[in-house]
Amino acid sequence: MATSKSPIVDIHTHVYPPSYISLLKSRTSIPYIRSFPPSSSLRLVILPAEDTESTSRGRPVGAEYYDINEKVKFMDTHSIDISVISLANPWLDWVPQSEAAQAARDLNDEVDAECAKFPGRLFAFGTLPLSGGLEVIVQEIERLKGLKYMRGVILGTTGLGKGLDDPELLPIFKALQDAKLPIFLHPHYGLPGSVWGERTSDYGHVLPLALGFPLETTIAVTRMILSGVFEKVPDLEMILAHSGGTLPFLAGRIESCIEHDAHLKAEGKLGKGRKTVWDVLKKNIYLDAVVYSEVGLKAAVHASGEDRVMFGTDHPFFPPLEGEGEKWASVETNYVAIKGALGDATEEAKGALGGNAVRVLNLAL
Amino acid sequence: MATSKSPIVDIHTHVYPPSYISLLKSRTSIPYIRSFPPSSSLRLVILPAEDTESTSRGRPVGAEYYDINEKVKFMDTHSIDISVISLANPWLDWVPQSEAAQAARDLNDEVDAECAKFPGRLFAFGTLPLSGGLEVIVQEIERLKGLKYMRGVILGTTGLGKGLDDPELLPIFKALQDAKLPIFLHPHYGLPGSVWGERTSDYGHVLPLALGFPLETTIAVTRMILSGVFEKVPDLEMILAHSGGTLPFLAGRIESCIEHDAHLKAEGKLGKGRKTVWDVLKKNIYLDAVVYSEVGLKAAVHASGEDRVMFGTDHPFFPPLEGEGEKWASVETNYVAIKGALGDATEEAKGALGGNAVRVLNLAL
């Protein structure tokens, strides 16, 4: 394990607490957990595209999904000092309105209590009761401030059902800004199945996971930028999953398309006062380092800043297919990318591996 | 203008030859050209998303779309020595089968004749009669080899209607490989409108152009990789528009998703003999430098190689909104990106600005 002077922090690591697993087992449409005979092992199905008869229907659910001791074991194996755990998708997006407030309270308390079992090693992003209505959501944000291990909230891309550029979300963004709780923006819904073509199922989960997820994130944050969220809530902080989806690479094109758009110009939306994509990347946005290549990591660092990139693993997803390796290739690839892009033991590498997360998320007790 | 020793070459620059303009004027559904009263000026509408009553319906069509003298004037203004012109989208994808062969012959002969007006300064990518059937397509590829200024073909992402991973395209890819004609892969169809959300029209063309186009390209080439095109046609050469869409940034994630996919493993598609995304990027793929940022250009160079990136402008699209500037910001941004990423007068910068294109496309008479 690294010394306390330069800790390694995983800010992208998911849990399904036991109560959430029970909820998913009680359901018969996505998201749900069940076995598909003849096998008796449980599988988690969360996406429409994977809810079909095939060997790629969902994914096996093991103890690493719900047992916090497995999380800490994984951390030890991979030299991770601190993890900022978050409920995995699809969070509470699907909960009926009347149950949302209680579901979020129970879940966030449960996650906070899991963190308390390993003081100093576990922190968390909370989950918002998005289906509960504005008042319920803002109340939960207030409550999260008082929970000892909560350091932000995880959020999908649909918001209240109309995307993150929905003006009705502004009071929620303001409440998060005022509570100094960053948003960890994470994809779930992907892109419509028709995007992928008729041979998609030949390719397993690759197209929706490798391309759909990053684009979903990119679209969500671009819509926020275009609608002026970052002018209206200037200190809102966002940590973008998967190094921003594709935002670092496409930022230049987005900016060029904005500056050349006759409609935006006619509407008076160009010119002074507008925050550019680059402004937002360097002021409001942090990027995780879950991009699996030196090429991608360098672009993330270059776009947002070496002090704004944070190591992550996406555990428990992407386990070794053989299930035998002690160390996971998906984790090692991201370590190698950081070392390749930022050096072996430089201050920049230490920042990306943990220092930035400790500073931004205040990871001390 | 640069000296002949280090020419500047624009490999991403479009034309609508006069005969194609006439065709579009005769149509009443997209793609089409017409005026929208009270204005009498002509506008080109090519995308479903822009075919609605609004100030952003299509785009104005001026002489820069069809007059080759305007192209050369633009080249002179921007210090471009050589342009490799290509018909802009949607090419001949929409032509009835019985007319496809003749339409392609006429068009390619017309473009070749335009090049002949400025010998040494203009070359071209030809257009394939995709709706004409395999025999017609292969015949036109053979014919293109004999046209003096043709140096490849431009291709959209739908192929014969089922995407570029369609096995029925393999004979066409083989014919292009054998003819040593690279494919310039260019987006057109974007993503379904439902992807963008209900406030899309508030944002002009930004979302479909800035995000839809790059994703379309990325999906198309990823499907080719997943279906094994580059193992079956090992010397096929592709030049990807917009620096690969998002391929350089996402290559690591795509590779990780492939290597962790249980379905691909069960099908025996992993392991030896598979070309990785990185293999394809460094062997089969070239990238234009139309990415509007140093961040993106560095990622492109890093992913594919400094000898595989080629300057482009996307002219006549993205003109200055004021219509007054001598030099176009969209062009200057890409010059600045190359200089920022590769230096002011380095061999690498000269390669990206023109040397790579001259070598790969054999741009000498």
PDB file of C-alpha atoms in Angstrom, chain B residues 74-299:
ATOM      1  CA  PHE B  74     -10.011  29.909 -51.037  1.00  0.00           C
ATOM      2  CA  MET B  75      -6.835  27.838 -51.340  1.00  0.00           C
ATOM      3  CA  ASP B  76      -4.798  30.914 -52.246  1.00  0.00           C
ATOM      4  CA  THR B  77      -6.221  32.897 -49.332  1.00  0.00           C
ATOM      5  CA  HIS B  78      -5.296  30.127 -46.911  1.00  0.00           C
ATOM      6  CA  SER B  79      -1.863  29.197 -48.337  1.00  0.00           C
ATOM      7  CA  ILE B  80      -3.093  25.796 -49.524  1.00  0.00           C
ATOM      8  CA  ASP B  81      -1.034  24.414 -52.406  1.00  0.00           C
ATOM      9  CA  ILE B  82      -3.016  21.282 -53.183  1.00  0.00           C
ATOM     10  CA  SER B  83      -6.594  20.223 -52.476  1.00  0.00           C
ATOM     11  CA  VAL B  84      -7.957  16.719 -52.717  1.00  0.00           C
ATOM     12  CA  ILE B  85     -11.582  17.516 -53.417  1.00  0.00           C
ATOM     13  CA  SER B  86     -14.499  15.214 -52.733  1.00  0.00           C
ATOM     14  CA  LEU B  87     -18.217  15.348 -53.330  1.00  0.00           C
ATOM     15  CA  ALA B  88     -19.920  16.339 -50.078  1.00  0.00           C
ATOM     16  CA  ASN B  89     -22.534  14.210 -48.391  1.00  0.00           C
ATOM     17  CA  PRO B  90     -24.901  12.571 -49.146  1.00  0.00           C
ATOM     18  CA  TRP B  91     -23.012  11.595 -52.316  1.00  0.00           C
ATOM     19  CA  LEU B  92     -24.961   9.202 -54.527  1.00  0.00           C
ATOM     20  CA  ASP B  93     -26.393   7.108 -51.693  1.00  0.00           C
ATOM     21  CA  TRP B  94     -29.934   8.112 -52.645  1.00  0.00           C
ATOM     22  CA  VAL B  95     -29.816   7.526 -56.428  1.00  0.00           C
ATOM     23  CA  PRO B  96     -32.181   4.861 -57.878  1.00  0.00           C
ATOM     24  CA  GLN B  97     -30.368   1.646 -58.755  1.00  0.00           C
ATOM     25  CA  SER B  98     -30.860   1.943 -62.502  1.00  0.00           C
ATOM     26  CA  GLU B  99     -29.299   5.413 -62.589  1.00  0.00           C
ATOM     27  CA  ALA B 100     -26.391   4.785 -60.237  1.00  0.00           C
ATOM     28  CA  ALA B 101     -23.755   3.612 -62.719  1.00  0.00           C
ATOM     29  CA  GLN B 102     -24.256   6.532 -65.100  1.00  0.00           C
ATOM     30  CA  ALA B 103     -24.535   9.065 -62.303  1.00  0.00           C
ATOM     31  CA  ALA B 104     -21.211   7.972 -60.832  1.00  0.00           C
ATOM     32  CA  ARG B 105     -19.454   7.965 -64.195  1.00  0.00           C
ATOM     33  CA  ASP B 106     -20.743  11.429 -65.052  1.00  0.00           C
ATOM     34  CA  LEU B 107     -19.902  12.804 -61.649  1.00  0.00           C
ATOM     35  CA  ASN B 108     -16.416  11.343 -61.426  1.00  0.00           C
ATOM     36  CA  ASP B 109     -15.589  12.457 -64.976  1.00  0.00           C
ATOM     37  CA  GLU B 110     -16.851  15.944 -64.160  1.00  0.00           C
ATOM     38  CA  VAL B 111     -14.765  16.160 -60.974  1.00  0.00           C
ATOM     39  CA  ASP B 112     -11.702  14.827 -62.781  1.00  0.00           C
ATOM     40  CA  ALA B 113     -12.206  17.489 -65.449  1.00  0.00           C
ATOM     41  CA  GLU B 114     -12.422  20.183 -62.773  1.00  0.00           C
ATOM     42  CA  CYS B 115      -9.067  19.012 -61.421  1.00  0.00           C
ATOM     43  CA  ALA B 116      -7.597  19.231 -64.921  1.00  0.00           C
ATOM     44  CA  LYS B 117      -8.298  22.964 -64.958  1.00  0.00           C
ATOM     45  CA  PHE B 118      -5.621  23.464 -62.287  1.00  0.00           C
ATOM     46  CA  PRO B 119      -3.060  20.732 -62.962  1.00  0.00           C
ATOM     47  CA  GLY B 120      -1.066  19.782 -59.885  1.00  0.00           C
ATOM     48  CA  ARG B 121      -3.201  21.834 -57.549  1.00  0.00           C
ATOM     49  CA  LEU B 122      -6.319  19.664 -57.530  1.00  0.00           C
ATOM     50  CA  PHE B 123      -6.768  15.949 -57.022  1.00  0.00           C
ATOM     51  CA  ALA B 124      -9.937  14.118 -55.974  1.00  0.00           C
ATOM     52  CA  PHE B 125     -11.625  11.294 -54.158  1.00  0.00           C
ATOM     53  CA  GLY B 126     -14.198   9.612 -56.391  1.00  0.00           C
ATOM     54  CA  THR B 127     -17.768   8.668 -55.535  1.00  0.00           C
ATOM     55  CA  LEU B 128     -19.044   5.096 -55.731  1.00  0.00           C
ATOM     56  CA  PRO B 129     -22.439   4.090 -57.202  1.00  0.00           C
ATOM     57  CA  LEU B 130     -23.371   2.268 -53.993  1.00  0.00           C
ATOM     58  CA  SER B 131     -26.999   1.739 -54.979  1.00  0.00           C
ATOM     59  CA  GLY B 132     -26.002   0.158 -58.291  1.00  0.00           C
ATOM     60  CA  GLY B 133     -25.035  -3.295 -57.069  1.00  0.00           C
ATOM     61  CA  LEU B 134     -21.715  -5.050 -56.639  1.00  0.00           C
ATOM     62  CA  GLU B 135     -20.787  -5.370 -60.299  1.00  0.00           C
ATOM     63  CA  VAL B 136     -21.454  -1.717 -61.074  1.00  0.00           C
ATOM     64  CA  ILE B 137     -19.476  -0.613 -58.024  1.00  0.00           C
ATOM     65  CA  VAL B 138     -16.435  -2.737 -58.824  1.00  0.00           C
ATOM     66  CA  GLN B 139     -16.524  -1.560 -62.447  1.00  0.00           C
ATOM     67  CA  GLU B 140     -16.450   2.058 -61.312  1.00  0.00           C
ATOM     68  CA  ILE B 141     -13.512   1.325 -58.995  1.00  0.00           C
ATOM     69  CA  GLU B 142     -11.645  -0.102 -62.004  1.00  0.00           C
ATOM     70  CA  ARG B 143     -12.542   2.973 -64.034  1.00  0.00           C
ATOM     71  CA  LEU B 144     -11.422   5.372 -61.273  1.00  0.00           C
ATOM     72  CA  LYS B 145      -7.934   3.874 -61.461  1.00  0.00           C
ATOM     73  CA  GLY B 146      -7.703   5.240 -64.964  1.00  0.00           C
ATOM     74  CA  LEU B 147      -8.802   8.781 -64.183  1.00  0.00           C
ATOM     75  CA  LYS B 148      -5.804  11.060 -63.954  1.00  0.00           C
ATOM     76  CA  TYR B 149      -6.608  12.945 -60.747  1.00  0.00           C
ATOM     77  CA  MET B 150      -8.452  10.333 -58.674  1.00  0.00           C
ATOM     78  CA  ARG B 151      -6.622   9.258 -55.514  1.00  0.00           C
ATOM     79  CA  GLY B 152      -9.235   7.347 -53.537  1.00  0.00           C
ATOM     80  CA  VAL B 153     -12.960   7.285 -52.856  1.00  0.00           C
ATOM     81  CA  ILE B 154     -15.159   9.070 -50.365  1.00  0.00           C
ATOM     82  CA  LEU B 155     -17.560   6.809 -48.503  1.00  0.00           C
ATOM     83  CA  GLY B 156     -20.394   7.332 -46.038  1.00  0.00           C
ATOM     84  CA  THR B 157     -21.175   5.004 -43.171  1.00  0.00           C
ATOM     85  CA  THR B 158     -24.147   3.055 -44.496  1.00  0.00           C
ATOM     86  CA  GLY B 159     -22.410   1.132 -47.265  1.00  0.00           C
ATOM     87  CA  LEU B 160     -25.011  -0.949 -49.086  1.00  0.00           C
ATOM     88  CA  GLY B 161     -27.577   0.047 -46.478  1.00  0.00           C
ATOM     89  CA  LYS B 162     -26.415  -2.189 -43.642  1.00  0.00           C
ATOM     90  CA  GLY B 163     -23.275  -0.506 -42.393  1.00  0.00           C
ATOM     91  CA  LEU B 164     -19.633  -1.023 -43.188  1.00  0.00           C
ATOM     92  CA  ASP B 165     -19.447  -4.338 -41.307  1.00  0.00           C
ATOM     93  CA  ASP B 166     -21.758  -5.843 -43.921  1.00  0.00           C
ATOM     94  CA  PRO B 167     -19.965  -8.934 -45.345  1.00  0.00           C
ATOM     95  CA  GLU B 168     -21.335  -8.065 -48.794  1.00  0.00           C
ATOM     96  CA  LEU B 169     -18.973  -5.097 -48.824  1.00  0.00           C
ATOM     97  CA  LEU B 170     -15.858  -7.275 -48.623  1.00  0.00           C
ATOM     98  CA  PRO B 171     -15.440  -7.630 -52.410  1.00  0.00           C
ATOM     99  CA  ILE B 172     -15.649  -3.836 -52.675  1.00  0.00           C
ATOM    100  CA  PHE B 173     -13.063  -3.329 -49.943  1.00  0.00           C
ATOM    101  CA  LYS B 174     -10.833  -5.888 -51.696  1.00  0.00           C
ATOM    102  CA  ALA B 175     -11.236  -4.106 -55.016  1.00  0.00           C
ATOM    103  CA  LEU B 176     -10.251  -0.807 -53.362  1.00  0.00           C
ATOM    104  CA  GLN B 177      -7.286  -2.461 -51.665  1.00  0.00           C
ATOM    105  CA  ASP B 178      -6.111  -3.968 -54.950  1.00  0.00           C
ATOM    106  CA  ALA B 179      -6.590  -0.669 -56.777  1.00  0.00           C
ATOM    107  CA  LYS B 180      -4.613   1.057 -53.996  1.00  0.00           C
ATOM    108  CA  LEU B 181      -7.447   3.544 -53.579  1.00  0.00           C
ATOM    109  CA  PRO B 182      -7.865   4.627 -49.930  1.00  0.00           C
ATOM    110  CA  ILE B 183     -11.315   5.249 -48.513  1.00  0.00           C
ATOM    111  CA  PHE B 184     -12.015   8.697 -47.129  1.00  0.00           C
ATOM    112  CA  LEU B 185     -14.649   7.805 -44.522  1.00  0.00           C
ATOM    113  CA  HIS B 186     -17.047  10.673 -43.883  1.00  0.00           C
ATOM    114  CA  PRO B 187     -20.172  10.955 -41.728  1.00  0.00           C
ATOM    115  CA  HIS B 188     -23.557  12.105 -42.942  1.00  0.00           C
ATOM    116  CA  TYR B 189     -26.423  10.338 -41.216  1.00  0.00           C
ATOM    117  CA  GLY B 190     -25.531  11.282 -37.649  1.00  0.00           C
ATOM    118  CA  LEU B 191     -27.538   9.801 -34.802  1.00  0.00           C
ATOM    119  CA  PRO B 192     -31.330   9.529 -34.358  1.00  0.00           C
ATOM    120  CA  GLY B 193     -32.942  12.812 -33.325  1.00  0.00           C
ATOM    121  CA  SER B 194     -34.232  11.250 -30.103  1.00  0.00           C
ATOM    122  CA  VAL B 195     -30.670  11.168 -28.817  1.00  0.00           C
ATOM    123  CA  TRP B 196     -30.465  14.926 -28.428  1.00  0.00           C
ATOM    124  CA  GLY B 197     -33.416  15.760 -26.191  1.00  0.00           C
ATOM    125  CA  GLU B 198     -36.258  18.188 -26.499  1.00  0.00           C
ATOM    126  CA  ARG B 199     -34.289  21.424 -26.410  1.00  0.00           C
ATOM    127  CA  THR B 200     -32.113  20.460 -29.382  1.00  0.00           C
ATOM    128  CA  SER B 201     -33.480  23.126 -31.671  1.00  0.00           C
ATOM    129  CA  ASP B 202     -32.451  25.788 -29.132  1.00  0.00           C
ATOM    130  CA  TYR B 203     -28.879  24.818 -29.865  1.00  0.00           C
ATOM    131  CA  GLY B 204     -28.906  25.244 -33.638  1.00  0.00           C
ATOM    132  CA  HIS B 205     -26.857  22.585 -35.403  1.00  0.00           C
ATOM    133  CA  VAL B 206     -24.385  22.093 -32.593  1.00  0.00           C
ATOM    134  CA  LEU B 207     -25.363  18.718 -31.151  1.00  0.00           C
ATOM    135  CA  PRO B 208     -25.774  16.715 -34.377  1.00  0.00           C
ATOM    136  CA  LEU B 209     -22.759  18.339 -36.029  1.00  0.00           C
ATOM    137  CA  ALA B 210     -20.366  18.454 -33.095  1.00  0.00           C
ATOM    138  CA  LEU B 211     -21.262  15.112 -31.505  1.00  0.00           C
ATOM    139  CA  GLY B 212     -23.413  13.122 -33.940  1.00  0.00           C
ATOM    140  CA  PHE B 213     -20.991  13.242 -36.852  1.00  0.00           C
ATOM    141  CA  PRO B 214     -17.908  12.151 -34.885  1.00  0.00           C
ATOM    142  CA  LEU B 215     -19.822   9.318 -33.233  1.00  0.00           C
ATOM    143  CA  GLU B 216     -21.195   8.135 -36.554  1.00  0.00           C
ATOM    144  CA  THR B 217     -17.656   7.791 -37.883  1.00  0.00           C
ATOM    145  CA  THR B 218     -16.436   6.097 -34.706  1.00  0.00           C
ATOM    146  CA  ILE B 219     -19.270   3.571 -34.734  1.00  0.00           C
ATOM    147  CA  ALA B 220     -18.734   2.763 -38.408  1.00  0.00           C
ATOM    148  CA  VAL B 221     -15.041   2.045 -38.108  1.00  0.00           C
ATOM    149  CA  THR B 222     -15.459   0.183 -34.803  1.00  0.00           C
ATOM    150  CA  ARG B 223     -17.993  -2.099 -36.470  1.00  0.00           C
ATOM    151  CA  MET B 224     -15.486  -2.728 -39.262  1.00  0.00           C
ATOM    152  CA  ILE B 225     -12.831  -3.622 -36.698  1.00  0.00           C
ATOM    153  CA  LEU B 226     -15.190  -5.888 -34.732  1.00  0.00           C
ATOM    154  CA  SER B 227     -16.353  -7.729 -37.834  1.00  0.00           C
ATOM    155  CA  GLY B 228     -12.799  -8.498 -38.896  1.00  0.00           C
ATOM    156  CA  VAL B 229     -12.613  -6.388 -42.068  1.00  0.00           C
ATOM    157  CA  PHE B 230      -8.975  -5.522 -41.410  1.00  0.00           C
ATOM    158  CA  GLU B 231      -7.971  -9.161 -40.989  1.00  0.00           C
ATOM    159  CA  LYS B 232      -9.815 -10.099 -44.208  1.00  0.00           C
ATOM    160  CA  VAL B 233      -8.609  -7.105 -46.238  1.00  0.00           C
ATOM    161  CA  PRO B 234      -5.276  -6.476 -44.508  1.00  0.00           C
ATOM    162  CA  ASP B 235      -4.000  -3.668 -46.726  1.00  0.00           C
ATOM    163  CA  LEU B 236      -7.193  -1.657 -46.887  1.00  0.00           C
ATOM    164  CA  GLU B 237      -6.430   2.017 -46.236  1.00  0.00           C
ATOM    165  CA  MET B 238      -8.905   4.379 -44.593  1.00  0.00           C
ATOM    166  CA  ILE B 239      -8.614   8.108 -43.995  1.00  0.00           C
ATOM    167  CA  LEU B 240     -11.016   9.052 -41.218  1.00  0.00           C
ATOM    168  CA  ALA B 241     -12.758  12.426 -41.253  1.00  0.00           C
ATOM    169  CA  HIS B 242     -12.571  14.682 -38.194  1.00  0.00           C
ATOM    170  CA  SER B 243      -9.489  12.926 -36.854  1.00  0.00           C
ATOM    171  CA  GLY B 244     -11.361   9.668 -36.497  1.00  0.00           C
ATOM    172  CA  GLY B 245     -14.470  11.113 -34.878  1.00  0.00           C
ATOM    173  CA  THR B 246     -13.573  10.000 -31.375  1.00  0.00           C
ATOM    174  CA  LEU B 247     -11.521   6.883 -32.168  1.00  0.00           C
ATOM    175  CA  PRO B 248      -8.155   8.107 -30.830  1.00  0.00           C
ATOM    176  CA  PHE B 249      -9.668   9.004 -27.466  1.00  0.00           C
ATOM    177  CA  LEU B 250     -11.844   5.896 -27.159  1.00  0.00           C
ATOM    178  CA  ALA B 251      -9.437   3.307 -28.601  1.00  0.00           C
ATOM    179  CA  GLY B 252      -8.310   2.252 -25.129  1.00  0.00           C
ATOM    180  CA  ARG B 253     -11.857   1.821 -23.887  1.00  0.00           C
ATOM    181  CA  ILE B 254     -12.875  -0.098 -27.006  1.00  0.00           C
ATOM    182  CA  GLU B 255      -9.902  -2.425 -26.570  1.00  0.00           C
ATOM    183  CA  SER B 256     -10.682  -2.931 -22.887  1.00  0.00           C
ATOM    184  CA  CYS B 257     -14.334  -3.683 -23.649  1.00  0.00           C
ATOM    185  CA  ILE B 258     -13.296  -6.191 -26.335  1.00  0.00           C
ATOM    186  CA  GLU B 259     -10.816  -7.964 -24.064  1.00  0.00           C
ATOM    187  CA  HIS B 260     -13.396  -8.173 -21.257  1.00  0.00           C
ATOM    188  CA  ASP B 261     -16.321  -9.335 -23.369  1.00  0.00           C
ATOM    189  CA  ALA B 262     -17.518 -12.798 -22.398  1.00  0.00           C
ATOM    190  CA  HIS B 263     -19.488 -13.222 -25.621  1.00  0.00           C
ATOM    191  CA  LEU B 264     -16.537 -12.458 -27.896  1.00  0.00           C
ATOM    192  CA  LYS B 265     -14.415 -14.830 -25.832  1.00  0.00           C
ATOM    193  CA  ALA B 266     -17.020 -17.611 -26.022  1.00  0.00           C
ATOM    194  CA  GLU B 267     -17.156 -17.154 -29.791  1.00  0.00           C
ATOM    195  CA  GLY B 268     -13.389 -17.588 -30.013  1.00  0.00           C
ATOM    196  CA  LYS B 269     -12.913 -14.064 -31.325  1.00  0.00           C
ATOM    197  CA  LEU B 270     -10.233 -13.016 -28.857  1.00  0.00           C
ATOM    198  CA  GLY B 271      -6.631 -14.140 -28.796  1.00  0.00           C
ATOM    199  CA  LYS B 272      -4.061 -14.544 -31.525  1.00  0.00           C
ATOM    200  CA  GLY B 273      -4.660 -13.247 -35.008  1.00  0.00           C
ATOM    201  CA  ARG B 274      -6.937 -10.441 -33.854  1.00  0.00           C
ATOM    202  CA  LYS B 275      -5.825  -6.989 -34.933  1.00  0.00           C
ATOM    203  CA  THR B 276      -6.305  -4.613 -32.020  1.00  0.00           C
ATOM    204  CA  VAL B 277      -7.738  -1.138 -32.469  1.00  0.00           C
ATOM    205  CA  TRP B 278      -4.195   0.159 -32.011  1.00  0.00           C
ATOM    206  CA  ASP B 279      -2.895  -2.179 -34.733  1.00  0.00           C
ATOM    207  CA  VAL B 280      -5.512  -0.857 -37.141  1.00  0.00           C
ATOM    208  CA  LEU B 281      -4.826   2.759 -36.170  1.00  0.00           C
ATOM    209  CA  LYS B 282      -1.140   2.367 -36.986  1.00  0.00           C
ATOM    210  CA  LYS B 283      -1.457   0.162 -40.071  1.00  0.00           C
ATOM    211  CA  ASN B 284      -4.727   0.799 -41.923  1.00  0.00           C
ATOM    212  CA  ILE B 285      -5.926   4.161 -40.708  1.00  0.00           C
ATOM    213  CA  TYR B 286      -4.953   7.745 -41.460  1.00  0.00           C
ATOM    214  CA  LEU B 287      -6.582  10.683 -39.727  1.00  0.00           C
ATOM    215  CA  ASP B 288      -7.355  14.104 -41.048  1.00  0.00           C
ATOM    216  CA  ALA B 289      -6.407  17.004 -38.788  1.00  0.00           C
ATOM    217  CA  VAL B 290      -9.887  18.562 -38.683  1.00  0.00           C
ATOM    218  CA  VAL B 291     -10.308  18.449 -34.908  1.00  0.00           C
ATOM    219  CA  TYR B 292     -10.086  22.168 -34.004  1.00  0.00           C
ATOM    220  CA  SER B 293      -7.828  21.797 -30.977  1.00  0.00           C
ATOM    221  CA  GLU B 294      -4.297  21.008 -29.948  1.00  0.00           C
ATOM    222  CA  VAL B 295      -5.685  18.502 -27.420  1.00  0.00           C
ATOM    223  CA  GLY B 296      -7.451  16.552 -30.136  1.00  0.00           C
ATOM    224  CA  LEU B 297      -4.623  16.774 -32.624  1.00  0.00           C
ATOM    225  CA  LYS B 298      -2.075  15.512 -30.129  1.00  0.00           C
ATOM    226  CA  ALA B 299      -4.322  12.564 -29.350  1.00  0.00           C
TER     227      ALA B 299
END
